[in-house]
PDB file of C-alpha atoms in Angstrom:
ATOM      1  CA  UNK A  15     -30.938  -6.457  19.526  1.00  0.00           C
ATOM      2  CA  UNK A  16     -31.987  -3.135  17.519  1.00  0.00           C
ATOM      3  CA  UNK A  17     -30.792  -1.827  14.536  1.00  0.00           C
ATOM      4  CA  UNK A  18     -28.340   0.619  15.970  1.00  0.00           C
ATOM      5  CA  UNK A  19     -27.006  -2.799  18.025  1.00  0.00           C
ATOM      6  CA  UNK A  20     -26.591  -4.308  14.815  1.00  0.00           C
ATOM      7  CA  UNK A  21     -22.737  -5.094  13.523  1.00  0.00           C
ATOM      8  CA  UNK A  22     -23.328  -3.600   9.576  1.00  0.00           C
ATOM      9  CA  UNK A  23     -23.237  -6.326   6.995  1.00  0.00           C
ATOM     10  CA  UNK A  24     -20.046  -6.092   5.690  1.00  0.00           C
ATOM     11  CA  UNK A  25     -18.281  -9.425   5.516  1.00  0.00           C
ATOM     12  CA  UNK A  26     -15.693  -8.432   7.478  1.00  0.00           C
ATOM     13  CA  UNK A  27     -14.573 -11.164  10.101  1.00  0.00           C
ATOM     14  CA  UNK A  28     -16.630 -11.228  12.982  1.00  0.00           C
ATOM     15  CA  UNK A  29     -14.844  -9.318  16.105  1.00  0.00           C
ATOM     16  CA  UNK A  30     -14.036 -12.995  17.665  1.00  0.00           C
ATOM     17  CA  UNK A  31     -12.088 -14.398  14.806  1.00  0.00           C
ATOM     18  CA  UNK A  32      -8.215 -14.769  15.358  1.00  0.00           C
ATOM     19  CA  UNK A  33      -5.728 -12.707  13.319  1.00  0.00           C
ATOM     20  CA  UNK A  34      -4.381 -15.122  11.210  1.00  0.00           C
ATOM     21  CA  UNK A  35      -8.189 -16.250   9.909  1.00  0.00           C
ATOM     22  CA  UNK A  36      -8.657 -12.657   9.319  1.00  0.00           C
ATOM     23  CA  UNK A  37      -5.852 -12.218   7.267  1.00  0.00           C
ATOM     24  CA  UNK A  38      -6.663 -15.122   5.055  1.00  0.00           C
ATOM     25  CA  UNK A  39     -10.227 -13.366   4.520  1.00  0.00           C
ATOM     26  CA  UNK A  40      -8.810  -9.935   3.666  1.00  0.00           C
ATOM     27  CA  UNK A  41      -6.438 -11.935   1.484  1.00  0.00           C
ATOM     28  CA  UNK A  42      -9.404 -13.250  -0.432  1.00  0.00           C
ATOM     29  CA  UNK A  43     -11.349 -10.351  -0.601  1.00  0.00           C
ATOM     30  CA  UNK A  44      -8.507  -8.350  -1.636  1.00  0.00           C
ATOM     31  CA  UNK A  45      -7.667 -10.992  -4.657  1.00  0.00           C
ATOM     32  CA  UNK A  46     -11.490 -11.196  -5.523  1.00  0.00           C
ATOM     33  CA  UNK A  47     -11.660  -7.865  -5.472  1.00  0.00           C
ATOM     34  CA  UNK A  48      -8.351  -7.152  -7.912  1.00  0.00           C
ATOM     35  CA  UNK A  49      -9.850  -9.876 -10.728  1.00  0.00           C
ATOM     36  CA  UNK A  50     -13.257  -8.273 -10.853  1.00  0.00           C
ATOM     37  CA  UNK A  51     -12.008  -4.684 -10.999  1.00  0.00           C
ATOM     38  CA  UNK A  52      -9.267  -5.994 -14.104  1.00  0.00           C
ATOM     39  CA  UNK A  53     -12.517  -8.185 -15.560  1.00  0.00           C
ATOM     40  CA  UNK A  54     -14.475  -4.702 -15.476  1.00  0.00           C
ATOM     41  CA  UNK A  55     -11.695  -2.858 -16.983  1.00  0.00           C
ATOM     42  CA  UNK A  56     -10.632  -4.941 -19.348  1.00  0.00           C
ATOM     43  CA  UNK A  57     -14.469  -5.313 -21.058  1.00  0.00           C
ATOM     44  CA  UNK A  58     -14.901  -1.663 -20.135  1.00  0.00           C
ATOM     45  CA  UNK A  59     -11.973  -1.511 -22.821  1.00  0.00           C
ATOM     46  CA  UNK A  60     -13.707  -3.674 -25.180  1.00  0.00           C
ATOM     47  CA  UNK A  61     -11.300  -6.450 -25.269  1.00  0.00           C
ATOM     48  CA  UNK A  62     -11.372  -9.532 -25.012  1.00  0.00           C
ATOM     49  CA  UNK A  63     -11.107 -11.560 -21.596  1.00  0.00           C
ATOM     50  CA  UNK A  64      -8.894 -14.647 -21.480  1.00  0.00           C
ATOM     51  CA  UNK A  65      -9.416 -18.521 -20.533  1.00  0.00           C
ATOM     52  CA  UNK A  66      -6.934 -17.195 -17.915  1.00  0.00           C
ATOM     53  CA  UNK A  67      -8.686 -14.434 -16.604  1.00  0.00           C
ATOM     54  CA  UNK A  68     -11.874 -16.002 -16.180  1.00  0.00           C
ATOM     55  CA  UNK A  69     -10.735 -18.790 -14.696  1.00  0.00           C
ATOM     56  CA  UNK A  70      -8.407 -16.388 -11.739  1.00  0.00           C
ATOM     57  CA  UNK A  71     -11.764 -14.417 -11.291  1.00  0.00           C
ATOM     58  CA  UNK A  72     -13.740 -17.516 -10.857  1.00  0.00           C
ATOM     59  CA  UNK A  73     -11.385 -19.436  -8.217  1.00  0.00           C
ATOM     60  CA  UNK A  74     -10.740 -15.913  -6.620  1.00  0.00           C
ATOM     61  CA  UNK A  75     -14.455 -15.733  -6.311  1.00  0.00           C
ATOM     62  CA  UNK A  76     -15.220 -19.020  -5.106  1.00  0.00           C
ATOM     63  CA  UNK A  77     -12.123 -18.650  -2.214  1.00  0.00           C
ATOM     64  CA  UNK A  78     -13.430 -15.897  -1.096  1.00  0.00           C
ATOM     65  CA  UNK A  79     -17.173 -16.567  -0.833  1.00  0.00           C
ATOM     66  CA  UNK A  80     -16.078 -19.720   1.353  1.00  0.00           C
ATOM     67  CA  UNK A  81     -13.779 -17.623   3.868  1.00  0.00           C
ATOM     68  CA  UNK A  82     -16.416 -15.240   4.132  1.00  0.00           C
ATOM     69  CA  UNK A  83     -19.174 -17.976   4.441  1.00  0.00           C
ATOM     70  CA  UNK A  84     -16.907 -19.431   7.479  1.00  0.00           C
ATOM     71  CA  UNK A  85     -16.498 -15.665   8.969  1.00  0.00           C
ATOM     72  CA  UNK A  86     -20.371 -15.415   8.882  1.00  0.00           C
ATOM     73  CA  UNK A  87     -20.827 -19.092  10.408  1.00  0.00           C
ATOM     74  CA  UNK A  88     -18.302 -17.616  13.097  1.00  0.00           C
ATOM     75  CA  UNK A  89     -20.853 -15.093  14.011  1.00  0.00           C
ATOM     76  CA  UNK A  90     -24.311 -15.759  13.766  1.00  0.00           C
ATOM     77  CA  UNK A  91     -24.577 -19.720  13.430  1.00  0.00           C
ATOM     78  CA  UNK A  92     -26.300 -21.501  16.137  1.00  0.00           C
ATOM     79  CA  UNK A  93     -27.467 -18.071  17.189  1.00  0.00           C
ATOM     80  CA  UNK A  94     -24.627 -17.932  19.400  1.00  0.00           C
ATOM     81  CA  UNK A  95     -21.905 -18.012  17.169  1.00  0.00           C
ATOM     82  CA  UNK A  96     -19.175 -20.398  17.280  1.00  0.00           C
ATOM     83  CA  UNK A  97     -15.527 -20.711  18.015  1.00  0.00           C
ATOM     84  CA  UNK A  98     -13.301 -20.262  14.838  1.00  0.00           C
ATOM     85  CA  UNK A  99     -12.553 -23.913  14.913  1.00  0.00           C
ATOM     86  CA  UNK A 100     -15.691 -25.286  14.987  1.00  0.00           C
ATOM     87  CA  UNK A 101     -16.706 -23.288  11.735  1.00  0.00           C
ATOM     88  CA  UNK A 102     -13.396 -24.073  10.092  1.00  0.00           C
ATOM     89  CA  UNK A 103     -13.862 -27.767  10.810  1.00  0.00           C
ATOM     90  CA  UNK A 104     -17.546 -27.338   9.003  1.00  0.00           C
ATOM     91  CA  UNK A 105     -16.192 -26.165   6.150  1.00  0.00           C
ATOM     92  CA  UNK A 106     -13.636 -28.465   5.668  1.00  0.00           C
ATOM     93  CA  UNK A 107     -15.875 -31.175   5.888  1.00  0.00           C
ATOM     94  CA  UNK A 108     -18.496 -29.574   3.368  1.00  0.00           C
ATOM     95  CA  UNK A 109     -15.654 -28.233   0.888  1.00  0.00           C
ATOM     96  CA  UNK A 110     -13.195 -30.996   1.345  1.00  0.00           C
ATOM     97  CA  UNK A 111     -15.456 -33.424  -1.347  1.00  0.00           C
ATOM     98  CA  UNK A 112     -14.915 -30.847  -3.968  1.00  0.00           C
ATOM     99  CA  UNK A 113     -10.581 -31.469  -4.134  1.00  0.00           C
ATOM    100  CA  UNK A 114     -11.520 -34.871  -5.134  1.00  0.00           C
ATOM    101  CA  UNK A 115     -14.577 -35.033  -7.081  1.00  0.00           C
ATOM    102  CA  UNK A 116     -14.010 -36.747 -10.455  1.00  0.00           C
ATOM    103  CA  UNK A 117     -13.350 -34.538 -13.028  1.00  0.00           C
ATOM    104  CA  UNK A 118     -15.735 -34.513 -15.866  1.00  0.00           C
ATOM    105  CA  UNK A 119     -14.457 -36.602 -19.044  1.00  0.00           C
ATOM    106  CA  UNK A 120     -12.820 -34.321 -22.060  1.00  0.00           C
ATOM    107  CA  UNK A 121     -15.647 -33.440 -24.184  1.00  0.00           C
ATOM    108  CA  UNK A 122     -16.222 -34.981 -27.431  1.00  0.00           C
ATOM    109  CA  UNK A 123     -13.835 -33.164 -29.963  1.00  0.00           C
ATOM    110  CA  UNK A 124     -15.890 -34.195 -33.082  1.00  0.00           C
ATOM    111  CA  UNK A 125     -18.837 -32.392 -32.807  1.00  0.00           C
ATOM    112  CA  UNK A 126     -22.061 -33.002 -35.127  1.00  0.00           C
ATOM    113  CA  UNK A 127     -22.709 -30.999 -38.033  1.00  0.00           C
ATOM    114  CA  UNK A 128     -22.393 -27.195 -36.950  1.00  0.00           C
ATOM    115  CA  UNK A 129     -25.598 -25.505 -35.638  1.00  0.00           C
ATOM    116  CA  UNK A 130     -26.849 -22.660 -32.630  1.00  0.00           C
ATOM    117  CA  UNK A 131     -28.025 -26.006 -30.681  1.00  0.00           C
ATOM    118  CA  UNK A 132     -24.956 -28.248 -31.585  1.00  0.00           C
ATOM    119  CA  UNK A 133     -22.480 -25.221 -30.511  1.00  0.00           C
ATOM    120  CA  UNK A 134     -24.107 -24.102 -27.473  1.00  0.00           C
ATOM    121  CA  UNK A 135     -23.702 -28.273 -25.956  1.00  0.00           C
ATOM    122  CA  UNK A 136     -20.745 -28.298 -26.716  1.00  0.00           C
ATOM    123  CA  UNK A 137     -20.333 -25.026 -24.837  1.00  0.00           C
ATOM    124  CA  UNK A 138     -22.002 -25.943 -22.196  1.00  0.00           C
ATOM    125  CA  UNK A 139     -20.141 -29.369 -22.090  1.00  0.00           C
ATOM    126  CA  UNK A 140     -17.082 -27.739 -21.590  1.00  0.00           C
ATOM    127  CA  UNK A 141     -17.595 -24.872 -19.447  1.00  0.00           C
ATOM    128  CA  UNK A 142     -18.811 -27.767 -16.929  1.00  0.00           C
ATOM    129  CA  UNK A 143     -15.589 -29.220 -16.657  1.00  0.00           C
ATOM    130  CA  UNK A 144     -13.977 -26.163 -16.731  1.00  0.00           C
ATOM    131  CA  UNK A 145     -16.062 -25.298 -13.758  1.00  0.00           C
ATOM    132  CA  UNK A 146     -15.322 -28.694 -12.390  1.00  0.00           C
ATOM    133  CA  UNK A 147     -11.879 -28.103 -12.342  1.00  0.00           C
ATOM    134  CA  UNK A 148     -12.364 -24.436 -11.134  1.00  0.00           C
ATOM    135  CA  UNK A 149     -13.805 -25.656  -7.861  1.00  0.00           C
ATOM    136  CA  UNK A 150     -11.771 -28.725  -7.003  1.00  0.00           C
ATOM    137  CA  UNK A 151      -8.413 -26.062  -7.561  1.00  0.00           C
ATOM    138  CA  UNK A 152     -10.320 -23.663  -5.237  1.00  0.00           C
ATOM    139  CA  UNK A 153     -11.103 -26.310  -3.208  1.00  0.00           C
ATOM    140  CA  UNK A 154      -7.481 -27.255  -2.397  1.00  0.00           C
ATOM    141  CA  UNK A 155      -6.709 -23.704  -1.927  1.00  0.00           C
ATOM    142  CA  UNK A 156      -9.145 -23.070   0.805  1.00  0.00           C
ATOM    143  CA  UNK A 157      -8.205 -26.635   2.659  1.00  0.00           C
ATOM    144  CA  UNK A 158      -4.718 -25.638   2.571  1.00  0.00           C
ATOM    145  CA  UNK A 159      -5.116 -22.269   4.065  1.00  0.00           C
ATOM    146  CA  UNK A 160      -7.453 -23.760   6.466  1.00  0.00           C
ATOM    147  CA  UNK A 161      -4.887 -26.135   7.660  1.00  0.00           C
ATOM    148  CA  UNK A 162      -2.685 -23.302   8.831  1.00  0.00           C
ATOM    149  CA  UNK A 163      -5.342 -22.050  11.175  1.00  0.00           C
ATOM    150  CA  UNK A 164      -7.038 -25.566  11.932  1.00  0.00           C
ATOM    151  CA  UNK A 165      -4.483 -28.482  11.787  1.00  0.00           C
ATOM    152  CA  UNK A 166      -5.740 -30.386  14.338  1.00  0.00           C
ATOM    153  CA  UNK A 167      -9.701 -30.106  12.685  1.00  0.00           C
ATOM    154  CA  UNK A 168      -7.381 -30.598   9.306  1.00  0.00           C
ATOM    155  CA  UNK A 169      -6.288 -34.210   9.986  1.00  0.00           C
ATOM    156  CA  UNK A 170      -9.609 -35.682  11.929  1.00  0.00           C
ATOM    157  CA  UNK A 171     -11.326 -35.306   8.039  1.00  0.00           C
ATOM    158  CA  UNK A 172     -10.494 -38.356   6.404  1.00  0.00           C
ATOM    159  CA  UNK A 173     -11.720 -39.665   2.829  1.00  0.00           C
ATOM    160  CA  UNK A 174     -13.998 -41.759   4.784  1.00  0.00           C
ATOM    161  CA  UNK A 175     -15.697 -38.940   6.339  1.00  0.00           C
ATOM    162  CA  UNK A 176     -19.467 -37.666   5.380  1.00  0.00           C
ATOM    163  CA  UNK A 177     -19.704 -34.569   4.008  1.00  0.00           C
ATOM    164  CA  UNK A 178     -22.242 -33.605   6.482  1.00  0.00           C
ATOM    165  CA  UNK A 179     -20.736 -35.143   9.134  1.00  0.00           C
ATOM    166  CA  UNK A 180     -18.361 -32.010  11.018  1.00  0.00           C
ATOM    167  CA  UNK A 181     -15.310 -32.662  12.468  1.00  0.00           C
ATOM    168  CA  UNK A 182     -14.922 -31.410  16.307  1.00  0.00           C
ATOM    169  CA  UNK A 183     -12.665 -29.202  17.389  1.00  0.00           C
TER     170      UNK A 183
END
């Protein structure tokens, strides 16, 4: 295939994807798109952005790179592509360990004396389980909108299933 042949890189859903999948994507990219245009206007502004804020633009981000992750799969895995169910089932079985990975203890609330070192740990130490708790949110979000368009892939994952093992659909 040459250039011209080429669909253009757009992370659209492929052309074989059914309506309802590509509704859910433009869904995402519409609500990623919405919290990183307020994120850009807001500290265009100078203020300040909220736990809140961050944490939408995050999980928005994280939803969306997924859907579009399974669009892409859709299209040009397996060099052949495959069928919207097959690449749904994949997904579920590689995001589905995220919804219940243990969430990081609370950090430690009595930190040592105060210092650039000291703060930026404890930083760190919490932005992980914020993260944490990011991805296993987004993580139910995508497996619940992926059960509308996949039920029958939906309920062959079980707990007991790999994450690298895919479910058939």
């Amino acid at each position: 295939m040459n250039d011209a042949q080429q669909p253009p890189a757009t992370g659209a859903p492929p052309p074989a994807a059914p309506a309802a999948l590509e509704a859910i994507i433009e869904q995402a990219r519409k609500a990623r798109q919405h919290h990183t245009e307020d994120t850009f206007r807001r500290l265009g502004r100078g203020e300040r952005l909220s736990a809140e804020q961050i944490y939408d633009t995050l999980h928005a981000h994280t939803v969306c790179t997924w859907w579009l992750l399974v669009a892409r799969h859709i299209e040009y895995a397996d060099s052949g592509g495959l069928r919207p169910a097959q690449a749904i089932a994949r997904f579920i079985s590689w995001i589905a360990p995220y919804a219940t990975d243990p969430t990081p203890p609370e950090p430690a609330t009595q930190a040592p004396a105060p210092g650039a070192d000291t703060e930026r740990a404890a930083a760190l130490d919490h932005l992980e389980r914020s993260l944490a708790l990011v991805r296993q949110n987004a993580a139910r979000a995508f497996l619940t909108q992926a059960e509308t368009l996949a039920p029958a892939c939906f309920r062959q994952q079980t707990p007991d299933t790999s994450a690298g093992q895919e479910a058939t659909a």
